[in-house]
Amino acid sequence: MDNRPIGMFDSGVGGLTVYKEIKKAMPNEKIIYLGDTKNFPYGSKSKQSIIDLSKKNIDFLLKQNVKTIVIACGTATSQALEEVQSIYKVPIIGIIQPTIEYIKSKENIKNVGVIATRGTIRSKSWEVNLKSQIEDINVYNKECPLLAPMAEEGWVDNEIAKLTIHEYIKEFPKLDALILGCTHYPLFKKIIEEQMPNTEIINTGEKLASHIKNMIELSTNKEKAQDEIYLTDTECNFINVSYKLLNEKIELKKATI
Ligand code: DGL
């Protein structure tokens, strides 16, 4: 048993899609969430910048005495996970491997699309990991640089969102599954499902939550824990978007990293 909190970070509100799934799977675990809104977006930054920012986020979370770190960000998972795992002793988990484990267990998934930020697609992390672990899998990538900023704005269910998603997915061949490789994208899940009715849409946060449940030492808390949500810049739309996603008003704290 370990009563310390789970620490999570993302560049902004997207990681809350992972937070939501962890909360659903383990309501009594306390979570400390850090949204690095001051440095949003991560998707257009260099690998070295993502590594540097990830280290700062992890240092902040370690000061809050967390037992494990969840990188609730596809961009940081794809470009910084290996590096930070080699530096820190605390267990650090990203969004890619739990999803690959899930796809491995599904024999019918052979044609997979990945939509993600520019940095994630450039890193080829999804493609390399999928192809090295699953035989005969076809991977189709598409970078979608407009989606995370739209999600931060709360533009997740309007006509612009529908058109933008259509533009990004229109050239995919018939897919068995589409991986939402950026944690902001589950906010668009409804629209994506409407446009791809015969494709399984994979929310990586869901896969991560069931994976982490078997991996960490759970706490002895008997009640739903009071989480702490920190942002590096509170001058943003986080409260409104988080309300759309979680259906509850959250209290924000300011973090300096
Ligand atoms: N939520 C992020 C991801 O999963 C980052 C988006 C961004 O900051 O560009 O990639």
mmCIF file of N, CA and C in Angstrom, residues 160-253:
data_model
loop_
_atom_site.group_PDB
_atom_site.id
_atom_site.type_symbol
_atom_site.label_atom_id
_atom_site.label_comp_id
_atom_site.label_asym_id
_atom_site.label_seq_id
_atom_site.Cartn_x
_atom_site.Cartn_y
_atom_site.Cartn_z
ATOM 1 N N ILE A 160 -16.520 24.237 -37.169
ATOM 2 C CA ILE A 160 -15.080 24.349 -37.509
ATOM 3 C C ILE A 160 -14.384 23.042 -37.136
ATOM 4 N N ALA A 161 -14.751 22.515 -35.966
ATOM 5 C CA ALA A 161 -14.128 21.257 -35.531
ATOM 6 C C ALA A 161 -14.473 20.134 -36.512
ATOM 7 N N LYS A 162 -15.723 20.098 -36.951
ATOM 8 C CA LYS A 162 -16.143 19.035 -37.887
ATOM 9 C C LYS A 162 -15.351 19.134 -39.192
ATOM 10 N N LEU A 163 -15.249 20.355 -39.725
ATOM 11 C CA LEU A 163 -14.543 20.544 -41.003
ATOM 12 C C LEU A 163 -13.055 20.229 -40.864
ATOM 13 N N THR A 164 -12.470 20.675 -39.760
ATOM 14 C CA THR A 164 -11.030 20.467 -39.562
ATOM 15 C C THR A 164 -10.737 18.967 -39.465
ATOM 16 N N ILE A 165 -11.564 18.260 -38.724
ATOM 17 C CA ILE A 165 -11.345 16.820 -38.582
ATOM 18 C C ILE A 165 -11.531 16.124 -39.927
ATOM 19 N N HIS A 166 -12.539 16.522 -40.657
ATOM 20 C CA HIS A 166 -12.756 15.924 -41.975
ATOM 21 C C HIS A 166 -11.514 16.108 -42.851
ATOM 22 N N GLU A 167 -10.974 17.312 -42.848
ATOM 23 C CA GLU A 167 -9.795 17.626 -43.660
ATOM 24 C C GLU A 167 -8.612 16.721 -43.270
ATOM 25 N N TYR A 168 -8.450 16.490 -41.974
ATOM 26 C CA TYR A 168 -7.318 15.678 -41.521
ATOM 27 C C TYR A 168 -7.495 14.185 -41.799
ATOM 28 N N ILE A 169 -8.725 13.691 -41.755
ATOM 29 C CA ILE A 169 -8.871 12.227 -41.861
ATOM 30 C C ILE A 169 -9.284 11.756 -43.252
ATOM 31 N N LYS A 170 -9.538 12.711 -44.153
ATOM 32 C CA LYS A 170 -10.180 12.308 -45.422
ATOM 33 C C LYS A 170 -9.329 11.396 -46.292
ATOM 34 N N GLU A 171 -7.997 11.421 -46.101
ATOM 35 C CA GLU A 171 -7.182 10.583 -46.982
ATOM 36 C C GLU A 171 -6.820 9.227 -46.404
ATOM 37 N N PHE A 172 -7.279 8.933 -45.214
ATOM 38 C CA PHE A 172 -6.997 7.610 -44.638
ATOM 39 C C PHE A 172 -7.676 6.525 -45.464
ATOM 40 N N PRO A 173 -6.995 5.376 -45.663
ATOM 41 C CA PRO A 173 -7.717 4.243 -46.248
ATOM 42 C C PRO A 173 -8.658 3.664 -45.195
ATOM 43 N N LYS A 174 -9.312 2.561 -45.508
ATOM 44 C CA LYS A 174 -10.219 1.943 -44.532
ATOM 45 C C LYS A 174 -9.379 1.470 -43.331
ATOM 46 N N LEU A 175 -9.744 1.926 -42.143
ATOM 47 C CA LEU A 175 -8.936 1.600 -40.952
ATOM 48 C C LEU A 175 -9.715 0.699 -39.996
ATOM 49 N N ASP A 176 -8.993 -0.225 -39.343
ATOM 50 C CA ASP A 176 -9.618 -1.020 -38.271
ATOM 51 C C ASP A 176 -9.679 -0.185 -36.990
ATOM 52 N N ALA A 177 -8.631 0.630 -36.788
ATOM 53 C CA ALA A 177 -8.592 1.444 -35.570
ATOM 54 C C ALA A 177 -7.885 2.758 -35.845
ATOM 55 N N LEU A 178 -8.293 3.768 -35.103
ATOM 56 C CA LEU A 178 -7.619 5.072 -35.179
ATOM 57 C C LEU A 178 -7.156 5.427 -33.766
ATOM 58 N N ILE A 179 -5.848 5.606 -33.621
ATOM 59 C CA ILE A 179 -5.303 5.973 -32.306
ATOM 60 C C ILE A 179 -5.326 7.491 -32.162
ATOM 61 N N LEU A 180 -5.921 7.966 -31.084
ATOM 62 C CA LEU A 180 -5.883 9.401 -30.783
ATOM 63 C C LEU A 180 -4.559 9.638 -30.050
ATOM 64 N N GLY A 181 -3.526 9.921 -30.835
ATOM 65 C CA GLY A 181 -2.156 9.951 -30.302
ATOM 66 C C GLY A 181 -1.797 11.227 -29.562
ATOM 67 N N CYS A 182 -2.744 12.116 -29.450
ATOM 68 C CA CYS A 182 -2.566 13.334 -28.636
ATOM 69 C C CYS A 182 -3.695 13.310 -27.616
ATOM 70 N N THR A 183 -3.366 13.594 -26.366
ATOM 71 C CA THR A 183 -4.383 13.449 -25.317
ATOM 72 C C THR A 183 -5.459 14.541 -25.375
ATOM 73 N N HIS A 184 -5.245 15.556 -26.191
ATOM 74 C CA HIS A 184 -6.322 16.535 -26.393
ATOM 75 C C HIS A 184 -7.449 15.969 -27.266
ATOM 76 N N TYR A 185 -7.141 14.983 -28.090
ATOM 77 C CA TYR A 185 -8.098 14.587 -29.132
ATOM 78 C C TYR A 185 -9.346 13.829 -28.650
ATOM 79 N N PRO A 186 -9.323 13.141 -27.503
ATOM 80 C CA PRO A 186 -10.589 12.535 -27.055
ATOM 81 C C PRO A 186 -11.708 13.570 -26.861
ATOM 82 N N LEU A 187 -11.322 14.838 -26.724
ATOM 83 C CA LEU A 187 -12.360 15.878 -26.653
ATOM 84 C C LEU A 187 -13.168 15.953 -27.947
ATOM 85 N N PHE A 188 -12.588 15.459 -29.053
ATOM 86 C CA PHE A 188 -13.295 15.459 -30.343
ATOM 87 C C PHE A 188 -13.887 14.083 -30.675
ATOM 88 N N LYS A 189 -13.866 13.178 -29.700
ATOM 89 C CA LYS A 189 -14.189 11.779 -30.008
ATOM 90 C C LYS A 189 -15.553 11.612 -30.692
ATOM 91 N N LYS A 190 -16.531 12.369 -30.216
ATOM 92 C CA LYS A 190 -17.876 12.229 -30.775
ATOM 93 C C LYS A 190 -17.868 12.532 -32.274
ATOM 94 N N ILE A 191 -17.248 13.623 -32.646
ATOM 95 C CA ILE A 191 -17.198 14.020 -34.066
ATOM 96 C C ILE A 191 -16.408 12.990 -34.875
ATOM 97 N N ILE A 192 -15.308 12.525 -34.321
ATOM 98 C CA ILE A 192 -14.479 11.559 -35.063
ATOM 99 C C ILE A 192 -15.280 10.267 -35.271
ATOM 100 N N GLU A 193 -15.972 9.834 -34.235
ATOM 101 C CA GLU A 193 -16.787 8.609 -34.366
ATOM 102 C C GLU A 193 -17.874 8.777 -35.423
ATOM 103 N N GLU A 194 -18.457 9.967 -35.461
ATOM 104 C CA GLU A 194 -19.498 10.200 -36.479
ATOM 105 C C GLU A 194 -18.913 10.108 -37.884
ATOM 106 N N GLN A 195 -17.681 10.583 -38.034
ATOM 107 C CA GLN A 195 -17.068 10.596 -39.369
ATOM 108 C C GLN A 195 -16.401 9.274 -39.729
ATOM 109 N N MET A 196 -16.130 8.440 -38.742
ATOM 110 C CA MET A 196 -15.500 7.134 -39.011
ATOM 111 C C MET A 196 -16.293 6.036 -38.300
ATOM 112 N N PRO A 197 -17.532 5.799 -38.723
ATOM 113 C CA PRO A 197 -18.409 4.906 -37.948
ATOM 114 C C PRO A 197 -17.946 3.441 -37.896
ATOM 115 N N ASN A 198 -17.125 3.027 -38.853
ATOM 116 C CA ASN A 198 -16.716 1.611 -38.851
ATOM 117 C C ASN A 198 -15.309 1.388 -38.320
ATOM 118 N N THR A 199 -14.773 2.400 -37.679
ATOM 119 C CA THR A 199 -13.392 2.309 -37.163
ATOM 120 C C THR A 199 -13.420 2.417 -35.645
ATOM 121 N N GLU A 200 -12.622 1.582 -34.975
ATOM 122 C CA GLU A 200 -12.538 1.698 -33.507
ATOM 123 C C GLU A 200 -11.665 2.915 -33.164
ATOM 124 N N ILE A 201 -12.203 3.817 -32.398
ATOM 125 C CA ILE A 201 -11.447 5.021 -32.038
ATOM 126 C C ILE A 201 -10.810 4.777 -30.662
ATOM 127 N N ILE A 202 -9.488 4.824 -30.622
ATOM 128 C CA ILE A 202 -8.799 4.438 -29.384
ATOM 129 C C ILE A 202 -8.372 5.665 -28.569
ATOM 130 N N ASN A 203 -8.927 5.737 -27.363
ATOM 131 C CA ASN A 203 -8.556 6.770 -26.396
ATOM 132 C C ASN A 203 -7.419 6.194 -25.550
ATOM 133 N N THR A 204 -6.231 6.732 -25.712
ATOM 134 C CA THR A 204 -5.057 6.141 -25.049
ATOM 135 C C THR A 204 -5.161 6.212 -23.522
ATOM 136 N N GLY A 205 -5.893 7.217 -23.020
ATOM 137 C CA GLY A 205 -6.038 7.363 -21.572
ATOM 138 C C GLY A 205 -6.750 6.168 -20.951
ATOM 139 N N GLU A 206 -7.707 5.641 -21.688
ATOM 140 C CA GLU A 206 -8.459 4.472 -21.223
ATOM 141 C C GLU A 206 -7.523 3.265 -21.072
ATOM 142 N N LYS A 207 -6.674 3.084 -22.058
ATOM 143 C CA LYS A 207 -5.748 1.936 -22.036
ATOM 144 C C LYS A 207 -4.706 2.130 -20.933
ATOM 145 N N LEU A 208 -4.261 3.376 -20.784
ATOM 146 C CA LEU A 208 -3.269 3.650 -19.740
ATOM 147 C C LEU A 208 -3.854 3.399 -18.353
ATOM 148 N N ALA A 209 -5.110 3.816 -18.158
ATOM 149 C CA ALA A 209 -5.719 3.680 -16.831
ATOM 150 C C ALA A 209 -5.821 2.217 -16.415
ATOM 151 N N SER A 210 -6.217 1.329 -17.348
ATOM 152 C CA SER A 210 -6.328 -0.072 -16.908
ATOM 153 C C SER A 210 -4.954 -0.689 -16.701
ATOM 154 N N HIS A 211 -3.968 -0.222 -17.446
ATOM 155 C CA HIS A 211 -2.596 -0.714 -17.300
ATOM 156 C C HIS A 211 -2.009 -0.300 -15.941
ATOM 157 N N ILE A 212 -2.172 0.959 -15.606
ATOM 158 C CA ILE A 212 -1.533 1.502 -14.398
ATOM 159 C C ILE A 212 -2.165 0.905 -13.128
ATOM 160 N N LYS A 213 -3.421 0.534 -13.233
ATOM 161 C CA LYS A 213 -4.118 -0.054 -12.086
ATOM 162 C C LYS A 213 -3.414 -1.345 -11.610
ATOM 163 N N ASN A 214 -2.887 -2.082 -12.570
ATOM 164 C CA ASN A 214 -2.200 -3.328 -12.206
ATOM 165 C C ASN A 214 -0.729 -3.108 -11.907
ATOM 166 N N MET A 215 -0.284 -1.886 -12.048
ATOM 167 C CA MET A 215 1.149 -1.651 -11.972
ATOM 168 C C MET A 215 1.581 -0.954 -10.682
ATOM 169 N N ILE A 216 0.686 -0.092 -10.145
ATOM 170 C CA ILE A 216 1.119 0.697 -8.984
ATOM 171 C C ILE A 216 0.626 0.077 -7.674
ATOM 172 N N GLU A 217 1.266 0.493 -6.603
ATOM 173 C CA GLU A 217 0.758 0.114 -5.277
ATOM 174 C C GLU A 217 -0.379 1.072 -4.958
ATOM 175 N N LEU A 218 -1.569 0.539 -4.751
ATOM 176 C CA LEU A 218 -2.731 1.396 -4.510
ATOM 177 C C LEU A 218 -2.694 1.958 -3.090
ATOM 178 N N SER A 219 -3.495 3.006 -2.869
ATOM 179 C CA SER A 219 -3.531 3.609 -1.533
ATOM 180 C C SER A 219 -4.600 2.909 -0.686
ATOM 181 N N THR A 220 -4.595 3.247 0.595
ATOM 182 C CA THR A 220 -5.614 2.660 1.478
ATOM 183 C C THR A 220 -6.821 3.585 1.619
ATOM 184 N N ASN A 221 -6.817 4.710 0.867
ATOM 185 C CA ASN A 221 -7.941 5.672 0.967
ATOM 186 C C ASN A 221 -9.276 4.965 0.755
ATOM 187 N N LYS A 222 -10.228 5.307 1.601
ATOM 188 C CA LYS A 222 -11.537 4.656 1.491
ATOM 189 C C LYS A 222 -12.551 5.539 0.766
ATOM 190 N N GLU A 223 -12.158 6.796 0.533
ATOM 191 C CA GLU A 223 -13.081 7.726 -0.117
ATOM 192 C C GLU A 223 -12.437 8.356 -1.330
ATOM 193 N N LYS A 224 -13.291 8.945 -2.179
ATOM 194 C CA LYS A 224 -12.790 9.634 -3.359
ATOM 195 C C LYS A 224 -11.809 10.738 -2.923
ATOM 196 N N ALA A 225 -10.613 10.697 -3.476
ATOM 197 C CA ALA A 225 -9.581 11.631 -3.018
ATOM 198 C C ALA A 225 -9.798 13.032 -3.579
ATOM 199 N N GLN A 226 -9.293 14.018 -2.863
ATOM 200 C CA GLN A 226 -9.321 15.424 -3.307
ATOM 201 C C GLN A 226 -8.049 15.666 -4.118
ATOM 202 N N ASP A 227 -8.207 15.881 -5.396
ATOM 203 C CA ASP A 227 -7.036 16.045 -6.247
ATOM 204 C C ASP A 227 -6.550 17.492 -6.242
ATOM 205 N N GLU A 228 -5.359 17.689 -6.793
ATOM 206 C CA GLU A 228 -4.832 19.054 -6.903
ATOM 207 C C GLU A 228 -4.455 19.293 -8.357
ATOM 208 N N ILE A 229 -4.955 20.397 -8.915
ATOM 209 C CA ILE A 229 -4.698 20.720 -10.323
ATOM 210 C C ILE A 229 -3.865 21.997 -10.377
ATOM 211 N N TYR A 230 -2.677 21.882 -10.902
ATOM 212 C CA TYR A 230 -1.786 23.038 -11.023
ATOM 213 C C TYR A 230 -1.628 23.432 -12.489
ATOM 214 N N LEU A 231 -1.521 24.733 -12.726
ATOM 215 C CA LEU A 231 -1.180 25.234 -14.064
ATOM 216 C C LEU A 231 0.005 26.184 -13.946
ATOM 217 N N THR A 232 0.838 26.197 -14.990
ATOM 218 C CA THR A 232 1.973 27.133 -14.953
ATOM 219 C C THR A 232 1.539 28.532 -15.384
ATOM 220 N N ASP A 233 0.388 28.635 -16.045
ATOM 221 C CA ASP A 233 -0.193 29.951 -16.347
ATOM 222 C C ASP A 233 -1.709 29.804 -16.276
ATOM 223 N N THR A 234 -2.313 30.538 -15.364
ATOM 224 C CA THR A 234 -3.756 30.338 -15.143
ATOM 225 C C THR A 234 -4.611 31.221 -16.051
ATOM 226 N N GLU A 235 -3.960 32.072 -16.877
ATOM 227 C CA GLU A 235 -4.686 32.978 -17.774
ATOM 228 C C GLU A 235 -5.090 32.207 -19.037
ATOM 229 N N CYS A 236 -6.019 31.274 -18.907
ATOM 230 C CA CYS A 236 -6.404 30.466 -20.072
ATOM 231 C C CYS A 236 -7.824 29.925 -19.855
ATOM 232 N N ASN A 237 -8.250 29.125 -20.807
ATOM 233 C CA ASN A 237 -9.632 28.661 -20.836
ATOM 234 C C ASN A 237 -9.835 27.328 -20.103
ATOM 235 N N PHE A 238 -8.847 26.952 -19.310
ATOM 236 C CA PHE A 238 -8.804 25.606 -18.716
ATOM 237 C C PHE A 238 -10.078 25.243 -17.944
ATOM 238 N N ILE A 239 -10.567 26.196 -17.132
ATOM 239 C CA ILE A 239 -11.740 25.920 -16.288
ATOM 240 C C ILE A 239 -12.936 25.520 -17.164
ATOM 241 N N ASN A 240 -13.157 26.296 -18.248
ATOM 242 C CA ASN A 240 -14.331 26.022 -19.093
ATOM 243 C C ASN A 240 -14.212 24.685 -19.807
ATOM 244 N N VAL A 241 -13.028 24.393 -20.352
ATOM 245 C CA VAL A 241 -12.873 23.136 -21.094
ATOM 246 C C VAL A 241 -12.919 21.954 -20.122
ATOM 247 N N SER A 242 -12.324 22.126 -18.963
ATOM 248 C CA SER A 242 -12.342 21.013 -18.006
ATOM 249 C C SER A 242 -13.773 20.738 -17.540
ATOM 250 N N TYR A 243 -14.575 21.787 -17.469
ATOM 251 C CA TYR A 243 -15.980 21.594 -17.067
ATOM 252 C C TYR A 243 -16.732 20.768 -18.123
ATOM 253 N N LYS A 244 -16.455 21.072 -19.412
ATOM 254 C CA LYS A 244 -17.092 20.314 -20.495
ATOM 255 C C LYS A 244 -16.727 18.841 -20.396
ATOM 256 N N LEU A 245 -15.489 18.584 -20.015
ATOM 257 C CA LEU A 245 -14.991 17.211 -19.993
ATOM 258 C C LEU A 245 -15.386 16.454 -18.724
ATOM 259 N N LEU A 246 -15.244 17.111 -17.590
ATOM 260 C CA LEU A 246 -15.415 16.397 -16.316
ATOM 261 C C LEU A 246 -16.771 16.649 -15.664
ATOM 262 N N ASN A 247 -17.463 17.670 -16.168
ATOM 263 C CA ASN A 247 -18.741 18.023 -15.589
ATOM 264 C C ASN A 247 -18.644 18.454 -14.141
ATOM 265 N N GLU A 248 -17.512 18.975 -13.754
ATOM 266 C CA GLU A 248 -17.415 19.529 -12.405
ATOM 267 C C GLU A 248 -16.467 20.722 -12.422
ATOM 268 N N LYS A 249 -16.704 21.648 -11.517
ATOM 269 C CA LYS A 249 -15.846 22.843 -11.433
ATOM 270 C C LYS A 249 -14.594 22.467 -10.660
ATOM 271 N N ILE A 250 -13.440 22.769 -11.240
ATOM 272 C CA ILE A 250 -12.233 22.430 -10.491
ATOM 273 C C ILE A 250 -11.565 23.705 -9.982
ATOM 274 N N GLU A 251 -10.794 23.501 -8.945
ATOM 275 C CA GLU A 251 -10.092 24.645 -8.357
ATOM 276 C C GLU A 251 -8.652 24.598 -8.852
ATOM 277 N N LEU A 252 -8.149 25.721 -9.340
ATOM 278 C CA LEU A 252 -6.801 25.721 -9.926
ATOM 279 C C LEU A 252 -5.782 26.303 -8.974
ATOM 280 N N LYS A 253 -4.561 25.759 -9.041
ATOM 281 C CA LYS A 253 -3.461 26.337 -8.273
ATOM 282 C C LYS A 253 -2.379 26.740 -9.259
#
